[in-house]
């Protein structure tokens, strides 16, 4: 045999061997090894057959994504809620469905990468919310197939239960806030977020008060110096009344020029906060470097980032103590576990965002991650009206400040679509209707972030 013929013979023989040991996946357009086929024995090949957004809660504030498969009755659900752009989400889900229907739902990572890149301009808040819905649903399906809760797929339990922080009732007097914190402690919470009458509270000049320019805003206006004087006094008051035991948190919700943010963090040092959240504007994150050199008040940031790569500097430069995001904003469980794993390596803990506008499916996804990550810090609480719980059977429930993940397969929460449809006109959640985010302004009319 000539050398050329020998090379052709070897090449052909190799190709024949490969064909004999591999099967072609009809759904994923990829070759499966013989071992992979064997590992899947007993689990028939699956296809995604349909992906659809379901809007629920008053005004359609919640968007739930349902991913259906070729196996009758097997589907997954995910969270894609956004009360500030709720009308854009269903369209974004439908675009992602164009690339995913017909695929194998087992291929979560590849589906995520393809969907993330599908808009080319990928730092895209709307796409990432829609993608979160799809991604959570795929993890839900995989858990149901494996007959395991999602936290088992993520590595298994790291803790008996997930502690959540409560929101003290947002009273406008120091005494009222103290009452609210006491109520949270009585309900079993060890971590309590304290605000003085909502975001910016403590820094507002009431309507008609102060020296106002002609044509300026007539309503309440924000003054950062007033805030920086008032809020440290509130925490000093609470420590005097409640002692050192309750772990107290505060959300500054951006509102400040950078040096004022640092001043606030320094003045809060004697009150020993569990964390100070989002004290710097999203656009001024580099000031965290100076913050780090100036104060030991623990920092949590930044729930308004939506693209996984944006978290790299905050974590790798150890600029914050708690990395914070809503699982349904960064693209779902797939990127969330990567951000959390990176944070673990740098000694940064997690504090996943919830909030009154958030749905039970996101809360469940966060709870599964919280259960399985070793560098868990704290989880923001959420709670739902009785009719909302009926529409989402299996929704996570707080028990004296803790979430106890169930052994139900998948995310463990389902949607009753008939009951969910009734929530659209329900009055119980009108406070969280879709809306335009209302800005605060300074006395001369200047816009205050966020
Ligand atoms: Mg916040």
Coordinates of C-alpha atoms and ligand atoms in Angstrom, one line a residue:
X1 CA 0.0 0.0 0.0
X2 CA 1.3 3.4 -1.0
X3 CA 1.7 6.0 1.8
X4 CA -1.2 8.1 0.2
X5 CA -3.5 5.1 0.1
X6 CA -2.5 4.1 3.6
X7 CA -3.5 7.6 4.9
X8 CA -6.9 7.3 3.1
X9 CA -7.5 3.8 4.5
X10 CA -6.7 5.0 8.1
X11 CA -9.0 8.0 7.7
X12 CA -11.9 5.9 6.4
X13 CA -11.4 3.3 9.1
X14 CA -11.4 6.0 11.8
X15 CA -14.6 7.5 10.4
X16 CA -16.3 4.1 10.4
X17 CA -15.4 3.5 14.0
X18 CA -16.7 6.9 15.0
X19 CA -20.0 6.3 13.3
X20 CA -20.4 2.9 15.0
X21 CA -19.8 4.4 18.5
X22 CA -21.9 7.5 18.1
X23 CA -25.5 8.3 17.5
X24 CA -26.9 11.4 15.9
X25 CA -29.1 13.6 18.1
X26 CA -32.1 14.5 16.0
X27 CA -32.8 17.5 18.0
X28 CA -29.5 19.1 19.0
X29 CA -27.7 18.7 15.6
X30 CA -24.8 17.1 17.5
X31 CA -23.1 13.8 17.8
X32 CA -23.7 11.9 21.1
X33 CA -21.0 9.4 22.3
X34 CA -22.0 5.8 22.9
X35 CA -21.5 6.5 26.7
X36 CA -23.9 9.5 26.5
X37 CA -26.5 7.4 24.7
X38 CA -26.1 4.8 27.4
X39 CA -26.4 7.4 30.2
X40 CA -29.6 8.5 28.7
X41 CA -31.1 5.0 28.6
X42 CA -34.6 5.2 30.1
X43 CA -34.9 8.9 29.3
X44 CA -36.3 9.2 25.8
X45 CA -35.1 12.0 23.6
X46 CA -36.9 15.3 24.2
X47 CA -37.7 18.3 22.1
X48 CA -38.8 21.8 23.1
X49 CA -42.2 22.0 21.3
X50 CA -43.5 25.4 22.5
X51 CA -42.3 28.5 24.5
X52 CA -44.9 31.0 25.6
X53 CA -45.1 34.0 28.0
X54 CA -48.0 34.1 30.5
X55 CA -48.7 37.5 32.0
X56 CA -50.4 37.6 35.4
X57 CA -50.8 39.8 38.5
X58 CA -52.6 43.2 38.3
X59 CA -51.9 44.9 35.0
X60 CA -49.7 42.0 33.8
X61 CA -46.8 42.9 36.1
X62 CA -45.5 39.3 36.2
X63 CA -44.4 37.4 33.1
X64 CA -43.9 33.7 33.5
X65 CA -42.3 31.7 30.7
X66 CA -43.6 28.2 30.1
X67 CA -41.4 25.8 28.1
X68 CA -43.3 22.7 26.8
X69 CA -41.7 19.5 25.6
X70 CA -42.5 16.5 23.4
X71 CA -43.2 14.4 26.5
X72 CA -46.8 14.9 27.3
X73 CA -47.2 16.8 30.6
X74 CA -43.5 17.6 31.0
X75 CA -42.9 21.4 31.0
X76 CA -40.9 23.9 33.0
X77 CA -41.6 27.5 34.1
X78 CA -39.4 30.5 34.7
X79 CA -39.6 34.1 35.8
X80 CA -39.3 37.0 33.3
X81 CA -41.0 39.8 35.2
X82 CA -40.3 43.5 34.7
X83 CA -42.8 46.0 35.9
X84 CA -41.1 48.9 34.2
X85 CA -41.0 47.3 30.7
X86 CA -43.6 44.6 31.1
X87 CA -45.0 45.1 27.5
X88 CA -41.6 44.3 25.9
X89 CA -41.0 40.9 27.6
X90 CA -43.5 38.7 25.7
X91 CA -42.1 39.9 22.4
X92 CA -38.5 39.1 23.5
X93 CA -39.6 35.6 24.7
X94 CA -41.1 34.9 21.3
X95 CA -37.9 35.9 19.5
X96 CA -35.9 33.5 21.7
X97 CA -38.4 30.8 21.0
X98 CA -37.5 31.0 17.3
X99 CA -34.1 29.6 18.1
X100 CA -35.1 27.2 20.8
X101 CA -38.2 25.3 19.7
X102 CA -37.1 21.9 18.3
X103 CA -33.9 21.8 20.5
X104 CA -33.1 19.3 23.2
X105 CA -34.1 21.0 26.5
X106 CA -31.2 19.1 28.2
X107 CA -28.7 21.4 26.5
X108 CA -29.1 24.3 28.9
X109 CA -25.7 25.8 28.6
X110 CA -25.6 25.8 24.8
X111 CA -29.2 27.1 24.7
X112 CA -28.2 29.9 27.1
X113 CA -25.1 30.9 25.1
X114 CA -27.0 30.9 21.8
X115 CA -29.9 32.9 23.2
X116 CA -27.5 35.4 25.0
X117 CA -25.7 36.1 21.7
X118 CA -28.9 36.1 19.6
X119 CA -29.4 39.9 19.8
X120 CA -25.7 40.5 19.0
X121 CA -25.8 43.5 21.3
X122 CA -25.9 41.3 24.4
X123 CA -25.8 43.6 27.3
X124 CA -29.5 43.9 26.9
X125 CA -31.8 44.1 30.0
X126 CA -35.0 43.0 28.1
X127 CA -33.3 40.0 26.4
X128 CA -31.7 38.9 29.7
X129 CA -35.0 38.9 31.5
X130 CA -36.7 36.9 28.8
X131 CA -33.7 34.5 28.8
X132 CA -34.0 34.1 32.5
X133 CA -37.5 32.8 32.1
X134 CA -36.4 30.3 29.5
X135 CA -33.3 29.2 31.5
X136 CA -35.2 28.7 34.8
X137 CA -37.8 26.6 32.9
X138 CA -35.0 24.4 31.4
X139 CA -33.6 23.8 34.9
X140 CA -37.1 23.0 36.1
X141 CA -37.5 20.4 33.3
X142 CA -34.1 18.9 34.0
X143 CA -35.0 18.6 37.7
X144 CA -38.3 17.0 36.9
X145 CA -36.6 14.5 34.5
X146 CA -34.0 13.6 37.1
X147 CA -36.7 13.5 39.8
X148 CA -34.5 15.9 41.9
X149 CA -35.0 19.5 43.2
X150 CA -32.8 22.0 41.3
X151 CA -30.5 22.5 44.3
X152 CA -29.5 18.9 44.0
X153 CA -28.5 19.5 40.4
X154 CA -26.4 22.5 41.6
X155 CA -24.4 20.5 44.0
X156 CA -26.7 19.7 46.9
X157 CA -27.5 21.4 50.2
X158 CA -25.0 23.7 51.9
X159 CA -27.4 24.7 54.7
X160 CA -30.5 23.6 56.6
X161 CA -32.6 26.6 55.5
X162 CA -32.2 29.9 53.8
X163 CA -32.3 33.0 56.1
X164 CA -34.1 36.0 54.6
X165 CA -34.0 39.6 55.6
X166 CA -37.2 41.4 56.4
X167 CA -38.3 44.9 55.4
X168 CA -39.2 46.9 58.5
X169 CA -42.3 48.9 57.9
X170 CA -41.3 52.1 56.3
X171 CA -42.4 54.6 59.0
X172 CA -41.3 58.2 58.8
X173 CA -40.4 58.7 62.5
X174 CA -37.6 57.1 64.5
X175 CA -40.1 55.6 66.9
X176 CA -42.2 54.2 64.1
X177 CA -39.2 52.6 62.5
X178 CA -38.2 51.1 65.9
X179 CA -41.7 49.6 66.2
X180 CA -41.3 48.1 62.7
X181 CA -38.0 46.5 63.6
X182 CA -39.4 45.0 66.8
X183 CA -42.3 43.5 64.8
X184 CA -39.8 41.9 62.4
X185 CA -37.8 40.5 65.3
X186 CA -41.0 39.1 66.8
X187 CA -41.8 37.4 63.5
X188 CA -38.4 35.6 63.7
X189 CA -36.2 37.7 61.4
X190 CA -32.6 38.1 62.4
X191 CA -31.7 40.5 59.5
X192 CA -33.9 43.6 59.0
X193 CA -33.7 46.3 56.4
X194 CA -34.4 49.7 57.7
X195 CA -35.6 52.7 55.7
X196 CA -37.0 56.0 57.0
X197 CA -40.2 56.2 54.9
X198 CA -38.9 54.6 51.6
X199 CA -36.0 55.3 49.3
X200 CA -34.5 58.7 49.9
X201 CA -36.5 59.0 53.2
X202 CA -34.6 61.2 55.7
X203 CA -33.4 63.4 52.9
X204 CA -36.6 64.9 51.7
X205 CA -37.7 68.6 52.1
X206 CA -41.5 68.6 52.2
X207 CA -43.6 70.3 49.6
X208 CA -43.7 74.0 50.0
X209 CA -40.7 74.0 52.4
X210 CA -37.2 75.4 51.7
X211 CA -35.9 78.2 49.5
X212 CA -37.3 77.3 46.0
X213 CA -36.5 78.8 42.7
X214 CA -39.3 80.1 40.4
X215 CA -40.4 77.2 38.2
X216 CA -38.8 74.6 40.4
X217 CA -40.5 71.4 41.6
X218 CA -43.4 72.1 43.9
X219 CA -43.4 68.7 45.7
X220 CA -41.0 67.1 48.0
X221 CA -37.4 67.3 47.0
X222 CA -34.2 65.4 47.9
X223 CA -31.2 66.9 49.7
X224 CA -28.2 64.6 50.1
X225 CA -26.7 66.6 53.0
X226 CA -29.9 66.3 54.9
X227 CA -29.9 62.5 54.3
X228 CA -26.2 62.1 55.4
X229 CA -27.1 63.9 58.6
X230 CA -30.4 62.1 59.3
X231 CA -29.8 58.4 58.5
X232 CA -26.7 57.9 60.7
X233 CA -28.8 59.4 63.6
X234 CA -31.6 56.9 62.9
X235 CA -29.2 53.9 63.2
X236 CA -27.6 55.4 66.3
X237 CA -31.1 55.7 67.8
X238 CA -32.0 52.1 66.9
X239 CA -28.7 50.7 68.4
X240 CA -29.4 52.5 71.6
X241 CA -33.0 51.1 71.7
X242 CA -32.4 47.6 70.3
X243 CA -28.8 46.8 71.2
X244 CA -26.2 45.2 69.0
X245 CA -28.0 41.9 68.2
X246 CA -30.3 42.6 65.2
X247 CA -28.5 42.6 62.0
X248 CA -29.5 45.9 60.3
X249 CA -29.3 46.7 56.6
X250 CA -29.9 49.9 54.6
X251 CA -30.6 50.5 50.9
X252 CA -29.3 53.9 49.8
X253 CA -30.8 53.4 46.3
X254 CA -28.0 55.5 44.6
X255 CA -29.3 59.0 45.3
X256 CA -25.7 60.5 46.1
X257 CA -22.8 62.2 44.6
X258 CA -19.8 59.9 45.1
X259 CA -18.0 61.7 48.0
X260 CA -21.3 62.0 49.9
X261 CA -21.9 58.3 49.5
X262 CA -18.5 57.7 51.1
X263 CA -19.3 60.2 53.9
X264 CA -22.5 58.3 54.6
X265 CA -20.8 55.0 54.8
X266 CA -18.2 56.4 57.2
X267 CA -20.8 58.0 59.4
X268 CA -22.7 54.6 59.6
X269 CA -19.6 52.8 60.9
X270 CA -20.4 53.1 64.6
X271 CA -23.8 51.4 64.0
X272 CA -22.2 48.3 62.6
X273 CA -24.5 47.6 59.6
X274 CA -24.8 44.1 58.1
X275 CA -24.6 45.9 54.8
X276 CA -25.1 49.2 53.1
X277 CA -26.7 48.7 49.7
X278 CA -26.2 50.5 46.4
X279 CA -24.8 53.7 47.9
X280 CA -23.0 54.5 44.6
X281 CA -24.7 55.2 41.3
X282 CA -24.5 52.4 38.7
X283 CA -22.5 54.9 36.6
X284 CA -19.9 55.6 39.4
X285 CA -18.9 52.1 40.4
X286 CA -15.2 52.9 40.1
X287 CA -15.6 55.0 43.3
X288 CA -16.0 51.8 45.2
X289 CA -12.2 51.7 45.0
X290 CA -12.0 54.9 47.1
X291 CA -14.9 53.6 49.3
X292 CA -12.8 50.5 50.1
X293 CA -9.8 52.7 51.3
X294 CA -12.1 54.9 53.4
X295 CA -14.5 52.8 55.4
X296 CA -15.2 49.3 56.7
X297 CA -19.0 49.5 56.4
X298 CA -19.8 46.4 54.4
X299 CA -21.0 47.1 50.9
X300 CA -23.6 45.4 48.8
X301 CA -23.9 46.1 45.1
X302 CA -25.3 46.3 42.5
X303 CA -28.8 44.9 41.7
X304 CA -29.2 47.1 38.6
X305 CA -26.5 45.4 36.6
X306 CA -28.0 42.8 34.2
X307 CA -25.1 41.3 32.3
X308 CA -22.9 38.7 34.0
X309 CA -19.6 40.2 32.8
X310 CA -20.4 43.5 34.5
X311 CA -19.8 41.9 37.9
X312 CA -16.2 41.0 37.2
X313 CA -14.5 44.2 38.5
X314 CA -16.7 44.4 41.7
X315 CA -15.8 40.8 42.5
X316 CA -12.2 40.4 41.3
X317 CA -11.1 43.7 42.9
X318 CA -13.0 42.8 46.1
X319 CA -14.8 46.1 46.0
X320 CA -17.9 44.8 47.7
X321 CA -18.7 42.3 50.4
X322 CA -22.1 41.2 49.0
X323 CA -22.8 40.7 45.3
X324 CA -26.4 41.5 44.6
X325 CA -28.7 40.8 41.7
X326 CA -32.1 39.5 40.8
X327 CA -31.7 36.0 39.3
X328 CA -34.3 36.8 36.7
X329 CA -32.4 39.9 35.6
X330 CA -29.0 38.4 34.7
X331 CA -30.2 35.6 32.5
X332 CA -31.4 33.0 35.0
X333 CA -29.8 30.2 37.0
X334 CA -27.0 29.4 34.5
X335 CA -25.2 32.8 34.8
X336 CA -26.2 33.3 38.4
X337 CA -24.4 30.2 39.6
X338 CA -21.2 31.3 37.7
X339 CA -21.3 34.8 39.2
X340 CA -21.8 33.2 42.6
X341 CA -18.9 30.8 42.0
X342 CA -16.6 33.6 41.0
X343 CA -17.6 35.5 44.1
X344 CA -16.8 32.5 46.3
X345 CA -13.2 32.4 45.0
X346 CA -12.7 36.1 45.9
X347 CA -14.4 35.8 49.3
X348 CA -17.5 37.8 48.3
X349 CA -20.9 36.6 49.5
X350 CA -24.3 36.7 47.8
X351 CA -27.4 38.7 48.6
X352 CA -30.0 38.0 45.9
X353 CA -32.6 40.7 45.3
X354 CA -36.3 40.2 45.7
X355 CA -38.9 42.9 46.2
X356 CA -42.6 43.4 46.1
X357 CA -42.7 43.5 42.3
X358 CA -41.1 40.0 42.0
X359 CA -42.9 36.7 41.4
X360 CA -42.8 33.3 43.2
X361 CA -40.9 31.6 40.4
X362 CA -37.9 33.9 40.7
X363 CA -38.1 33.5 44.5
X364 CA -37.9 29.7 44.1
X365 CA -35.0 29.9 41.7
X366 CA -33.1 32.1 44.1
X367 CA -33.9 29.8 47.0
X368 CA -32.4 26.8 45.1
X369 CA -29.2 28.7 44.4
X370 CA -29.1 30.0 48.0
X371 CA -29.4 26.4 49.2
X372 CA -26.5 25.1 47.1
X373 CA -23.8 27.9 47.2
X374 CA -21.3 27.9 50.1
X375 CA -20.7 31.7 49.9
X376 CA -24.4 32.5 50.5
X377 CA -24.8 35.8 52.5
X378 CA -28.5 36.6 52.9
X379 CA -31.7 36.4 50.7
X380 CA -34.1 39.3 50.4
X381 CA -37.6 38.2 51.5
X382 CA -40.8 38.1 49.4
X383 CA -44.3 37.2 50.3
X384 CA -47.5 36.8 48.4
X385 CA -51.3 37.3 48.7
X386 CA -53.4 34.2 49.3
X387 CA -54.8 34.2 45.8
X388 CA -51.3 34.5 44.4
X389 CA -50.2 31.5 46.3
X390 CA -53.2 29.6 45.0
X391 CA -52.1 30.5 41.4
X392 CA -48.6 29.3 42.2
X393 CA -48.8 26.1 44.1
X394 CA -45.5 25.2 45.8
X395 CA -44.3 28.8 46.1
X396 CA -41.6 29.3 48.7
X397 CA -43.0 30.2 52.1
X398 CA -41.2 31.9 55.0
X399 CA -41.2 30.3 58.4
X400 CA -39.8 32.5 61.1
X401 CA -37.4 34.2 58.7
X402 CA -36.3 31.0 56.9
X403 CA -37.1 29.3 53.6
X404 CA -37.1 25.5 53.7
X405 CA -36.5 24.1 50.2
X406 CA -38.8 21.2 49.4
X407 CA -37.7 17.9 47.9
X408 CA -40.2 18.4 45.0
X409 CA -38.4 17.8 41.6
X410 CA -37.5 20.8 39.6
X411 CA -38.1 24.3 41.0
X412 CA -41.0 22.9 43.0
X413 CA -43.4 25.7 42.1
X414 CA -46.1 25.4 39.4
X415 CA -48.6 27.8 37.8
X416 CA -52.3 27.3 37.7
X417 CA -53.0 29.2 34.5
X418 CA -56.8 29.7 35.1
X419 CA -56.1 31.2 38.6
X420 CA -53.2 33.2 37.2
X421 CA -55.5 34.8 34.6
X422 CA -57.8 35.9 37.3
X423 CA -54.9 37.8 39.1
X424 CA -54.7 40.2 36.1
X425 CA -57.8 42.0 37.4
X426 CA -57.1 41.3 41.1
X427 CA -56.9 44.3 43.5
X428 CA -54.5 42.7 45.9
X429 CA -51.3 43.8 44.1
X430 CA -52.2 47.1 42.7
X431 CA -49.3 48.7 44.5
X432 CA -47.0 46.8 42.2
X433 CA -48.7 47.7 38.9
X434 CA -46.5 48.2 35.8
X435 CA -45.4 51.8 35.7
X436 CA -42.7 54.4 34.9
X437 CA -40.1 54.7 37.6
X438 CA -40.7 58.0 39.4
X439 CA -37.6 60.1 39.7
X440 CA -36.7 62.3 42.7
X441 CA -35.5 65.8 42.2
X442 CA -33.3 68.3 44.0
X443 CA -34.8 71.7 45.1
X444 CA -33.5 73.4 41.9
X445 CA -35.1 70.6 39.7
X446 CA -32.0 68.5 39.1
X447 CA -32.7 64.8 38.5
X448 CA -31.6 62.4 41.3
X449 CA -30.6 58.9 40.3
X450 CA -32.0 56.3 40.0
Ligands
LIG1 MG1 -32.1 47.9 46.4

